[in-house]
Amino acid sequence: MTDPKQINGFSRFTKDQQRCWLTEHFLRPDQLSELSRFDAEDGKLQDVIDNFSENTVANFPMPFGVAPNFLVDGKVYAVPMVIEESSVVAAASAAAKYWQSRGGFRTEVIASEKLGQLHFRWSGKPERRAALLPALCTRVRASTKSLTERMEARGGGVRNITWKHLPEVSEDCYQLLVSFGTADSMGANFINTVLEAYGQELRRWAVDCPELTAEERDLEVIMAILSNNTPNCVVKAWVECPIEKMAIPVGGVDPFDFARRFKYAVDIAREDPYRAVTHNKGIMNGVDAVVLATGNDFRAIEAATHAFAARDGKYRSLSQCRIDNDVFRFELTLPLALGTVGGLTKLHPLANVALDVLGRPGAHELMGVMAAAGLAQNFAALRSLVTTGIQKGHMKMHLQNILSSLGATATERTRTAEKFNGETVSHHGVREFLEELRREG
Ligand code: MEV
């Protein structure tokens, strides 16, 4: 190893050593202090954060915002959102307020089943599965009784086991597809532990099951892991209102015209994948922000959501809009495999605060709130897109970000906001204006 930028044993360095090494090889000397700038003063808290991951050389702060006035199934929530993109919290808040006086968001958890897979190579004939499966199920379930008991007491556990043949991979490729209920937890650890135990039992079964022929004893477990595809862990959120009550706070826009243009925009995203991806990204602006705030796994939710969006073979919008008898209905259906107990939801102090702000919801309730946040975000984006355009709102926030980066004072912020009101904002333009202000003194 001759390149000094390569290293062995980095993970065994102390944090200070890691920071020094990193600075020495990849940063400027003055950036060393940047790495410690966001350290928690409370050493115990810093330990908690450090233990989330490995080689933690710094904390990476993100804004924790709140979108108030979310009326969801008759209950008012202030929705915690962790997101760095300007306008998202403002847009969610505006949409929540708009729908608050029009009946609010309604939600329904359609199903909340999670899936896991145990893949194995087996030399038996596919048609033997029907005869062998019932006893195999009894056996693997019995072998994991101590692992599933507590989850069963909470209303979860293993629901169903099917034995699939995957000849498209190879003639000897099989899978146990296992469905789980995981109560209020996301359940990843539970599912993976049970599946790995199933794998061990499957190996024993191949050795000692008296019904197997010599050929059928040739079995090799390949892998055991949950599936992040969760098409049966789905929630629906919707808003509904007579169009005549849909006045929008943009001067001169007729509600019927607005509703027609809005539905047209959603229909485009149903059919055109290029638009659908952007449309769904807007939905995920809202969803992910709540997922992060509540300590849930945004990668899992993103992966599941986009698979769901393409479930009929074409990538489509997750939301739909209907207009029947002059009533506007806008709904979002998406998979949300999440938890409100265990994992990061318990360990991260701010995830705990977020769950407190939400009133300590169970998983189903949180699925509803997240879906409402996604729908609100989607509504806000489309409302802007089919009326004023998106840049008007974005530019206000963009301007504030530019001003922060240029170290503007409160007075400079006010003067610049006045100057750029209704005008195109560019970094260059704002910098020039600020320099002029500063020259004037
Ligand atoms: C930007 O983060 C999200 C939007 O592009 C969503 C959309 O176009 O629907 C505004």
GROMACS .gro file of C-alpha atoms and ligand atoms in nm:
model
  451
    1MET     CA    1   0.000   0.000   0.000
    2THR     CA    2   0.202   0.297  -0.124
    3ASP     CA    3  -0.062   0.567  -0.167
    4PRO     CA    4  -0.082   0.753   0.169
    5LYS     CA    5  -0.454   0.803   0.107
    6GLN     CA    6  -0.506   0.430   0.158
    7ILE     CA    7  -0.524   0.305   0.512
    8ASN     CA    8  -0.563  -0.010   0.716
    9GLY     CA    9  -0.727  -0.008   1.057
   10PHE     CA   10  -0.901   0.331   1.021
   11SER     CA   11  -1.193   0.206   1.229
   12ARG     CA   12  -0.957   0.137   1.520
   13PHE     CA   13  -0.842   0.502   1.534
   14THR     CA   14  -0.993   0.727   1.797
   15LYS     CA   15  -1.228   0.990   1.664
   16ASP     CA   16  -0.959   1.258   1.697
   17GLN     CA   17  -0.710   1.043   1.508
   18GLN     CA   18  -0.967   0.983   1.234
   19ARG     CA   19  -1.034   1.355   1.204
   20CYS     CA   20  -0.663   1.439   1.190
   21TRP     CA   21  -0.592   1.170   0.933
   22LEU     CA   22  -0.881   1.281   0.715
   23THR     CA   23  -0.779   1.644   0.735
   24GLU     CA   24  -0.417   1.568   0.666
   25HIS     CA   25  -0.495   1.369   0.353
   26PHE     CA   26  -0.814   1.520   0.211
   27LEU     CA   27  -0.888   1.862   0.364
   28ARG     CA   28  -0.731   2.197   0.438
   29PRO     CA   29  -0.586   2.232   0.791
   30ASP     CA   30  -0.850   2.492   0.883
   31GLN     CA   31  -1.124   2.238   0.809
   32LEU     CA   32  -1.028   2.021   1.106
   33SER     CA   33  -1.234   2.242   1.337
   34GLU     CA   34  -1.529   2.218   1.096
   35LEU     CA   35  -1.553   1.848   1.176
   36SER     CA   36  -1.598   1.913   1.547
   37ARG     CA   37  -1.816   2.224   1.510
   38PHE     CA   38  -2.144   2.034   1.543
   39ASP     CA   39  -2.041   1.799   1.823
   40ALA     CA   40  -2.298   1.765   2.099
   41GLU     CA   41  -2.186   1.932   2.421
   42ASP     CA   42  -2.340   1.647   2.614
   43GLY     CA   43  -2.087   1.363   2.585
   44LYS     CA   44  -2.350   1.094   2.641
   45LEU     CA   45  -2.559   1.231   2.356
   46GLN     CA   46  -2.252   1.234   2.132
   47ASP     CA   47  -2.192   0.868   2.220
   48VAL     CA   48  -2.548   0.786   2.118
   49ILE     CA   49  -2.498   0.955   1.781
   50ASP     CA   50  -2.157   0.797   1.728
   51ASN     CA   51  -2.300   0.454   1.791
   52PHE     CA   52  -2.557   0.483   1.510
   53SER     CA   53  -2.283   0.425   1.255
   54GLU     CA   54  -1.914   0.362   1.208
   55ASN     CA   55  -1.618   0.596   1.157
   56THR     CA   56  -1.830   0.892   1.264
   57VAL     CA   57  -1.605   1.195   1.221
   58ALA     CA   58  -1.874   1.463   1.250
   59ASN     CA   59  -2.242   1.530   1.309
   60PHE     CA   60  -2.431   1.645   1.002
   61PRO     CA   61  -2.711   1.878   1.104
   62MET     CA   62  -3.038   1.894   0.912
   63PRO     CA   63  -3.328   2.128   0.982
   64PHE     CA   64  -3.608   1.979   1.191
   65GLY     CA   65  -3.920   2.172   1.088
   66VAL     CA   66  -4.286   2.145   1.175
   67ALA     CA   67  -4.588   2.179   0.947
   68PRO     CA   68  -4.886   2.264   1.169
   69ASN     CA   69  -5.261   2.244   1.102
   70PHE     CA   70  -5.270   1.894   0.958
   71LEU     CA   71  -5.624   1.771   1.013
   72VAL     CA   72  -5.601   1.395   0.960
   73ASP     CA   73  -5.902   1.172   1.032
   74GLY     CA   74  -6.048   1.441   1.255
   75LYS     CA   75  -5.731   1.491   1.464
   76VAL     CA   76  -5.501   1.792   1.438
   77TYR     CA   77  -5.130   1.725   1.403
   78ALA     CA   78  -4.821   1.940   1.386
   79VAL     CA   79  -4.614   1.726   1.151
   80PRO     CA   80  -4.238   1.709   1.215
   81MET     CA   81  -4.031   1.718   0.898
   82VAL     CA   82  -3.656   1.680   0.857
   83ILE     CA   83  -3.560   1.814   0.519
   84GLU     CA   84  -3.298   2.041   0.366
   85GLU     CA   85  -3.498   2.148   0.060
   86SER     CA   86  -3.643   2.495   0.096
   87SER     CA   87  -4.018   2.538   0.043
   88VAL     CA   88  -4.115   2.181   0.140
   89VAL     CA   89  -4.226   2.260   0.495
   90ALA     CA   90  -4.384   2.587   0.383
   91ALA     CA   91  -4.572   2.408   0.104
   92ALA     CA   92  -4.692   2.129   0.335
   93SER     CA   93  -4.809   2.385   0.590
   94ALA     CA   94  -4.994   2.585   0.325
   95ALA     CA   95  -5.167   2.276   0.186
   96ALA     CA   96  -5.254   2.152   0.536
   97LYS     CA   97  -5.412   2.487   0.619
   98TYR     CA   98  -5.602   2.489   0.291
   99TRP     CA   99  -5.756   2.147   0.354
  100GLN     CA  100  -5.813   2.210   0.724
  101SER     CA  101  -6.117   2.418   0.638
  102ARG     CA  102  -6.233   2.169   0.372
  103GLY     CA  103  -6.268   1.854   0.577
  104GLY     CA  104  -5.900   1.771   0.620
  105PHE     CA  105  -5.724   1.453   0.512
  106ARG     CA  106  -5.884   1.113   0.543
  107THR     CA  107  -5.678   0.796   0.553
  108GLU     CA  108  -5.720   0.421   0.547
  109VAL     CA  109  -5.459   0.151   0.607
  110ILE     CA  110  -5.544  -0.105   0.342
  111ALA     CA  111  -5.302  -0.372   0.466
  112SER     CA  112  -4.990  -0.388   0.682
  113GLU     CA  113  -4.818  -0.711   0.596
  114LYS     CA  114  -4.440  -0.736   0.551
  115LEU     CA  115  -4.252  -1.000   0.352
  116GLY     CA  116  -3.933  -1.197   0.383
  117GLN     CA  117  -3.760  -1.446   0.155
  118LEU     CA  118  -3.546  -1.751   0.211
  119HIS     CA  119  -3.376  -1.859  -0.109
  120PHE     CA  120  -3.232  -2.205  -0.150
  121ARG     CA  121  -3.113  -2.454  -0.405
  122TRP     CA  122  -3.294  -2.787  -0.391
  123SER     CA  123  -3.278  -3.096  -0.613
  124GLY     CA  124  -3.637  -3.208  -0.555
  125LYS     CA  125  -3.917  -3.184  -0.810
  126PRO     CA  126  -4.138  -2.872  -0.797
  127GLU     CA  127  -4.454  -3.087  -0.777
  128ARG     CA  128  -4.336  -3.234  -0.443
  129ARG     CA  129  -4.384  -2.897  -0.272
  130ALA     CA  130  -4.757  -2.937  -0.205
  131ALA     CA  131  -4.705  -3.265  -0.014
  132LEU     CA  132  -4.402  -3.146   0.182
  133LEU     CA  133  -4.494  -2.788   0.270
  134PRO     CA  134  -4.750  -2.835   0.554
  135ALA     CA  135  -4.512  -3.038   0.773
  136LEU     CA  136  -4.220  -2.813   0.682
  137CYS     CA  137  -4.423  -2.509   0.789
  138THR     CA  138  -4.511  -2.669   1.122
  139ARG     CA  139  -4.148  -2.752   1.174
  140VAL     CA  140  -3.997  -2.411   1.095
  141ARG     CA  141  -4.267  -2.236   1.298
  142ALA     CA  142  -4.202  -2.462   1.597
  143SER     CA  143  -3.827  -2.405   1.571
  144THR     CA  144  -3.873  -2.028   1.600
  145LYS     CA  145  -4.137  -2.026   1.873
  146SER     CA  146  -3.909  -1.852   2.122
  147LEU     CA  147  -3.833  -1.583   1.863
  148THR     CA  148  -4.194  -1.514   1.764
  149GLU     CA  149  -4.375  -1.543   2.100
  150ARG     CA  150  -4.334  -1.179   2.202
  151MET     CA  151  -4.430  -1.049   1.860
  152GLU     CA  152  -4.736  -1.275   1.863
  153ALA     CA  153  -4.838  -1.129   2.199
  154ARG     CA  154  -4.829  -0.785   2.033
  155GLY     CA  155  -5.056  -0.906   1.751
  156GLY     CA  156  -4.782  -0.984   1.498
  157GLY     CA  157  -4.585  -1.291   1.397
  158VAL     CA  158  -4.552  -1.515   1.096
  159ARG     CA  159  -4.872  -1.507   0.890
  160ASN     CA  160  -4.818  -1.727   0.590
  161ILE     CA  161  -4.551  -1.933   0.418
  162THR     CA  162  -4.549  -2.021   0.050
  163TRP     CA  163  -4.294  -2.224  -0.138
  164LYS     CA  164  -4.210  -2.084  -0.478
  165HIS     CA  165  -4.012  -2.228  -0.763
  166LEU     CA  166  -3.794  -1.983  -0.959
  167PRO     CA  167  -3.704  -2.176  -1.278
  168GLU     CA  168  -3.620  -1.845  -1.450
  169VAL     CA  169  -3.315  -1.831  -1.218
  170SER     CA  170  -3.238  -2.202  -1.232
  171GLU     CA  171  -3.437  -2.530  -1.230
  172ASP     CA  172  -3.323  -2.594  -0.871
  173CYS     CA  173  -3.396  -2.244  -0.738
  174TYR     CA  174  -3.663  -2.212  -0.470
  175GLN     CA  175  -3.787  -1.957  -0.224
  176LEU     CA  176  -3.986  -1.963   0.096
  177LEU     CA  177  -4.191  -1.644   0.085
  178VAL     CA  178  -4.295  -1.559   0.437
  179SER     CA  179  -4.545  -1.290   0.534
  180PHE     CA  180  -4.525  -1.121   0.871
  181GLY     CA  181  -4.719  -0.891   1.095
  182THR     CA  182  -4.481  -0.672   1.294
  183ALA     CA  183  -4.729  -0.469   1.504
  184ASP     CA  184  -4.590  -0.118   1.567
  185SER     CA  185  -4.232  -0.201   1.474
  186MET     CA  186  -4.080  -0.185   1.129
  187GLY     CA  187  -3.970  -0.536   1.207
  188ALA     CA  188  -3.657  -0.570   0.994
  189ASN     CA  189  -3.453  -0.735   1.270
  190PHE     CA  190  -3.739  -0.959   1.370
  191ILE     CA  191  -3.799  -1.074   1.014
  192ASN     CA  192  -3.432  -1.133   0.938
  193THR     CA  193  -3.376  -1.325   1.262
  194VAL     CA  194  -3.674  -1.550   1.197
  195LEU     CA  195  -3.572  -1.609   0.835
  196GLU     CA  196  -3.217  -1.703   0.927
  197ALA     CA  197  -3.353  -1.946   1.185
  198TYR     CA  198  -3.581  -2.090   0.915
  199GLY     CA  199  -3.271  -2.138   0.701
  200GLN     CA  200  -3.101  -2.340   0.973
  201GLU     CA  201  -3.413  -2.552   1.026
  202LEU     CA  202  -3.445  -2.607   0.653
  203ARG     CA  203  -3.092  -2.750   0.645
  204ARG     CA  204  -3.179  -2.986   0.933
  205TRP     CA  205  -3.503  -3.083   0.758
  206ALA     CA  206  -3.309  -3.187   0.449
  207VAL     CA  207  -3.094  -3.414   0.662
  208ASP     CA  208  -3.353  -3.580   0.883
  209CYS     CA  209  -3.701  -3.553   0.723
  210PRO     CA  210  -3.801  -3.922   0.669
  211GLU     CA  211  -4.021  -3.842   0.368
  212LEU     CA  212  -3.736  -3.715   0.155
  213THR     CA  213  -3.563  -3.926  -0.107
  214ALA     CA  214  -3.184  -3.928  -0.129
  215GLU     CA  215  -3.201  -3.683  -0.420
  216GLU     CA  216  -3.426  -3.447  -0.220
  217ARG     CA  217  -3.168  -3.420   0.056
  218ASP     CA  218  -2.951  -3.207  -0.171
  219LEU     CA  219  -3.040  -2.862  -0.039
  220GLU     CA  220  -2.830  -2.549  -0.004
  221VAL     CA  221  -2.951  -2.233   0.165
  222ILE     CA  222  -2.841  -1.930  -0.036
  223MET     CA  223  -2.973  -1.632   0.162
  224ALA     CA  224  -3.239  -1.509   0.400
  225ILE     CA  225  -3.357  -1.147   0.410
  226LEU     CA  226  -3.670  -0.939   0.433
  227SER     CA  227  -3.812  -0.796   0.112
  228ASN     CA  228  -3.834  -0.420   0.090
  229ASN     CA  229  -4.107  -0.466  -0.166
  230THR     CA  230  -4.412  -0.418   0.052
  231PRO     CA  231  -4.715  -0.407  -0.178
  232ASN     CA  232  -4.930  -0.537   0.108
  233CYS     CA  233  -4.831  -0.268   0.355
  234VAL     CA  234  -5.031   0.009   0.199
  235VAL     CA  235  -5.210   0.324   0.308
  236LYS     CA  236  -5.444   0.553   0.122
  237ALA     CA  237  -5.493   0.924   0.199
  238TRP     CA  238  -5.739   1.154   0.028
  239VAL     CA  239  -5.898   1.495   0.030
  240GLU     CA  240  -6.240   1.569  -0.114
  241CYS     CA  241  -6.445   1.882  -0.156
  242PRO     CA  242  -6.710   2.039  -0.384
  243ILE     CA  243  -6.520   2.243  -0.641
  244GLU     CA  244  -6.724   2.555  -0.567
  245LYS     CA  245  -6.553   2.561  -0.224
  246MET     CA  246  -6.207   2.541  -0.376
  247ALA     CA  247  -6.118   2.906  -0.399
  248ILE     CA  248  -5.743   2.928  -0.414
  249PRO     CA  249  -5.531   3.211  -0.285
  250VAL     CA  250  -5.402   3.307  -0.627
  251GLY     CA  251  -5.584   3.608  -0.766
  252GLY     CA  252  -5.830   3.554  -1.048
  253VAL     CA  253  -5.816   3.173  -1.075
  254ASP     CA  254  -6.158   3.018  -1.116
  255PRO     CA  255  -6.194   2.706  -0.895
  256PHE     CA  256  -6.347   2.499  -1.176
  257ASP     CA  257  -6.068   2.599  -1.408
  258PHE     CA  258  -5.814   2.522  -1.135
  259ALA     CA  259  -5.964   2.177  -1.062
  260ARG     CA  260  -5.968   2.093  -1.434
  261ARG     CA  261  -5.604   2.195  -1.484
  262PHE     CA  262  -5.502   2.016  -1.165
  263LYS     CA  263  -5.665   1.689  -1.273
  264TYR     CA  264  -5.509   1.728  -1.617
  265ALA     CA  265  -5.165   1.756  -1.454
  266VAL     CA  266  -5.224   1.441  -1.244
  267ASP     CA  267  -5.347   1.253  -1.552
  268ILE     CA  268  -5.023   1.342  -1.731
  269ALA     CA  269  -4.827   1.189  -1.441
  270ARG     CA  270  -5.043   0.876  -1.458
  271GLU     CA  271  -4.937   0.816  -1.815
  272ASP     CA  272  -4.596   0.972  -1.871
  273PRO     CA  273  -4.314   0.813  -1.667
  274TYR     CA  274  -4.089   1.119  -1.705
  275ARG     CA  275  -4.348   1.338  -1.542
  276ALA     CA  276  -4.450   1.060  -1.300
  277VAL     CA  277  -4.100   1.040  -1.151
  278THR     CA  278  -4.096   1.414  -1.081
  279HIS     CA  279  -4.453   1.406  -0.953
  280ASN     CA  280  -4.369   1.120  -0.716
  281LYS     CA  281  -4.050   1.294  -0.610
  282GLY     CA  282  -4.270   1.579  -0.492
  283ILE     CA  283  -4.482   1.332  -0.293
  284MET     CA  284  -4.167   1.185  -0.138
  285ASN     CA  285  -4.051   1.534  -0.037
  286GLY     CA  286  -4.331   1.520   0.218
  287VAL     CA  287  -4.314   1.151   0.302
  288ASP     CA  288  -3.936   1.126   0.343
  289ALA     CA  289  -3.924   1.434   0.564
  290VAL     CA  290  -4.159   1.266   0.813
  291VAL     CA  291  -3.983   0.932   0.770
  292LEU     CA  292  -3.653   1.094   0.866
  293ALA     CA  293  -3.799   1.295   1.153
  294THR     CA  294  -3.951   0.983   1.306
  295GLY     CA  295  -3.632   0.776   1.272
  296ASN     CA  296  -3.766   0.546   1.002
  297ASP     CA  297  -3.579   0.394   0.709
  298PHE     CA  298  -3.622   0.628   0.411
  299ARG     CA  299  -3.425   0.405   0.173
  300ALA     CA  300  -3.664   0.117   0.240
  301ILE     CA  301  -3.966   0.339   0.189
  302GLU     CA  302  -3.827   0.497  -0.127
  303ALA     CA  303  -3.744   0.157  -0.277
  304ALA     CA  304  -4.088   0.016  -0.198
  305THR     CA  305  -4.269   0.322  -0.322
  306HIS     CA  306  -4.109   0.327  -0.663
  307ALA     CA  307  -4.160  -0.047  -0.710
  308PHE     CA  308  -4.526   0.011  -0.621
  309ALA     CA  309  -4.549   0.298  -0.868
  310ALA     CA  310  -4.442   0.056  -1.142
  311ARG     CA  311  -4.651  -0.240  -1.025
  312ASP     CA  312  -4.853  -0.274  -1.347
  313GLY     CA  313  -4.537  -0.267  -1.559
  314LYS     CA  314  -4.538   0.108  -1.623
  315TYR     CA  315  -4.408   0.372  -1.382
  316ARG     CA  316  -4.705   0.591  -1.285
  317SER     CA  317  -4.800   0.864  -1.042
  318LEU     CA  318  -4.886   0.741  -0.694
  319SER     CA  319  -5.171   0.988  -0.671
  320GLN     CA  320  -5.493   1.012  -0.868
  321CYS     CA  321  -5.749   1.284  -0.916
  322ARG     CA  322  -6.120   1.245  -0.988
  323ILE     CA  323  -6.390   1.497  -1.055
  324ASP     CA  324  -6.744   1.357  -1.021
  325ASN     CA  325  -7.052   1.577  -1.008
  326ASP     CA  326  -6.836   1.882  -0.945
  327VAL     CA  327  -6.671   1.718  -0.645
  328PHE     CA  328  -6.291   1.714  -0.647
  329ARG     CA  329  -6.116   1.411  -0.498
  330PHE     CA  330  -5.742   1.376  -0.480
  331GLU     CA  331  -5.594   1.059  -0.338
  332LEU     CA  332  -5.259   0.896  -0.279
  333THR     CA  333  -5.193   0.526  -0.230
  334LEU     CA  334  -4.848   0.408  -0.133
  335PRO     CA  335  -4.668   0.139   0.066
  336LEU     CA  336  -4.523   0.258   0.396
  337ALA     CA  337  -4.340  -0.007   0.596
  338LEU     CA  338  -4.257   0.183   0.909
  339GLY     CA  339  -4.236   0.156   1.284
  340THR     CA  340  -4.308   0.367   1.587
  341VAL     CA  341  -4.125   0.148   1.836
  342GLY     CA  342  -3.774   0.006   1.837
  343GLY     CA  343  -3.473   0.090   1.623
  344LEU     CA  344  -3.382   0.452   1.566
  345THR     CA  345  -3.733   0.564   1.668
  346LYS     CA  346  -3.624   0.480   2.021
  347LEU     CA  347  -3.257   0.569   2.008
  348HIS     CA  348  -3.257   0.905   1.835
  349PRO     CA  349  -3.358   1.172   2.086
  350LEU     CA  350  -3.516   1.390   1.818
  351ALA     CA  351  -3.706   1.100   1.663
  352ASN     CA  352  -3.852   1.058   2.009
  353VAL     CA  353  -3.947   1.425   2.019
  354ALA     CA  354  -4.104   1.393   1.673
  355LEU     CA  355  -4.314   1.100   1.791
  356ASP     CA  356  -4.415   1.299   2.100
  357VAL     CA  357  -4.517   1.592   1.879
  358LEU     CA  358  -4.735   1.346   1.686
  359GLY     CA  359  -4.889   1.215   2.009
  360ARG     CA  360  -4.703   0.880   2.012
  361PRO     CA  361  -4.891   0.723   1.721
  362GLY     CA  362  -4.898   0.353   1.646
  363ALA     CA  363  -4.765   0.237   1.307
  364HIS     CA  364  -5.106   0.258   1.136
  365GLU     CA  365  -5.170   0.610   1.256
  366LEU     CA  366  -4.823   0.720   1.145
  367MET     CA  367  -4.881   0.563   0.803
  368GLY     CA  368  -5.186   0.787   0.770
  369VAL     CA  369  -5.003   1.102   0.878
  370MET     CA  370  -4.713   1.034   0.643
  371ALA     CA  371  -4.945   0.970   0.352
  372ALA     CA  372  -5.127   1.295   0.433
  373ALA     CA  373  -4.792   1.479   0.431
  374GLY     CA  374  -4.713   1.327   0.090
  375LEU     CA  375  -5.053   1.422  -0.048
  376ALA     CA  376  -5.025   1.775   0.092
  377GLN     CA  377  -4.688   1.815  -0.072
  378ASN     CA  378  -4.818   1.685  -0.402
  379PHE     CA  379  -5.120   1.916  -0.383
  380ALA     CA  380  -4.901   2.218  -0.307
  381ALA     CA  381  -4.660   2.142  -0.593
  382LEU     CA  382  -4.936   2.089  -0.848
  383ARG     CA  383  -5.127   2.392  -0.728
  384SER     CA  384  -4.822   2.606  -0.799
  385LEU     CA  385  -4.738   2.430  -1.123
  386VAL     CA  386  -5.083   2.482  -1.279
  387THR     CA  387  -5.117   2.841  -1.156
  388THR     CA  388  -4.819   3.065  -1.084
  389GLY     CA  389  -4.542   2.818  -1.167
  390ILE     CA  390  -4.308   2.668  -0.910
  391GLN     CA  391  -4.030   2.925  -0.915
  392LYS     CA  392  -4.224   3.204  -0.747
  393GLY     CA  393  -4.240   3.021  -0.412
  394HIS     CA  394  -3.899   2.860  -0.453
  395MET     CA  395  -3.732   3.191  -0.524
  396LYS     CA  396  -3.834   3.339  -0.190
  397MET     CA  397  -3.660   3.057  -0.007
  398HIS     CA  398  -3.375   3.050  -0.255
  399LEU     CA  399  -3.318   3.419  -0.186
  400GLN     CA  400  -3.296   3.352   0.188
  401ASN     CA  401  -3.041   3.076   0.128
  402ILE     CA  402  -2.830   3.303  -0.092
  403LEU     CA  403  -2.850   3.578   0.171
  404SER     CA  404  -2.737   3.334   0.441
  405SER     CA  405  -2.443   3.222   0.229
  406LEU     CA  406  -2.344   3.589   0.188
  407GLY     CA  407  -2.376   3.660   0.561
  408ALA     CA  408  -2.654   3.919   0.517
  409THR     CA  409  -2.778   4.115   0.818
  410ALA     CA  410  -3.149   4.151   0.902
  411THR     CA  411  -3.164   4.495   0.737
  412GLU     CA  412  -2.986   4.369   0.428
  413ARG     CA  413  -3.234   4.080   0.408
  414THR     CA  414  -3.532   4.317   0.418
  415ARG     CA  415  -3.384   4.554   0.158
  416THR     CA  416  -3.292   4.264  -0.073
  417ALA     CA  417  -3.634   4.101  -0.038
  418GLU     CA  418  -3.795   4.434  -0.137
  419LYS     CA  419  -3.563   4.471  -0.433
  420PHE     CA  420  -3.618   4.116  -0.565
  421ASN     CA  421  -3.992   4.100  -0.502
  422GLY     CA  422  -4.135   3.957  -0.825
  423GLU     CA  423  -3.792   3.957  -0.993
  424THR     CA  424  -3.575   3.666  -1.097
  425VAL     CA  425  -3.331   3.575  -0.820
  426SER     CA  426  -2.976   3.477  -0.908
  427HIS     CA  427  -2.675   3.436  -0.682
  428HIS     CA  428  -2.482   3.684  -0.893
  429GLY     CA  429  -2.763   3.944  -0.889
  430VAL     CA  430  -2.809   3.921  -0.512
  431ARG     CA  431  -2.435   3.944  -0.448
  432GLU     CA  432  -2.407   4.254  -0.666
  433PHE     CA  433  -2.702   4.417  -0.491
  434LEU     CA  434  -2.558   4.338  -0.148
  435GLU     CA  435  -2.217   4.475  -0.246
  436GLU     CA  436  -2.388   4.794  -0.360
  437LEU     CA  437  -2.577   4.819  -0.031
  438ARG     CA  438  -2.258   4.765   0.164
  439ARG     CA  439  -2.072   5.027  -0.039
  440GLU     CA  440  -2.349   5.275   0.033
  441GLY     CA  441  -2.295   5.191   0.401
  442MEV     C1  442  -3.943   1.966  -0.628
  442MEV     O1  443  -3.865   1.918  -0.520
  442MEV     C2  444  -4.070   1.884  -0.644
  442MEV     C3  445  -4.153   1.919  -0.766
  442MEV     O2  446  -4.073   1.910  -0.883
  442MEV     C4  447  -4.267   1.821  -0.771
  442MEV     C5  448  -4.351   1.827  -0.895
  442MEV     O3  449  -4.303   1.872  -1.000
  442MEV     O4  450  -4.467   1.782  -0.888
  442MEV     C6  451  -4.202   2.060  -0.760
   0.00000   0.00000   0.00000
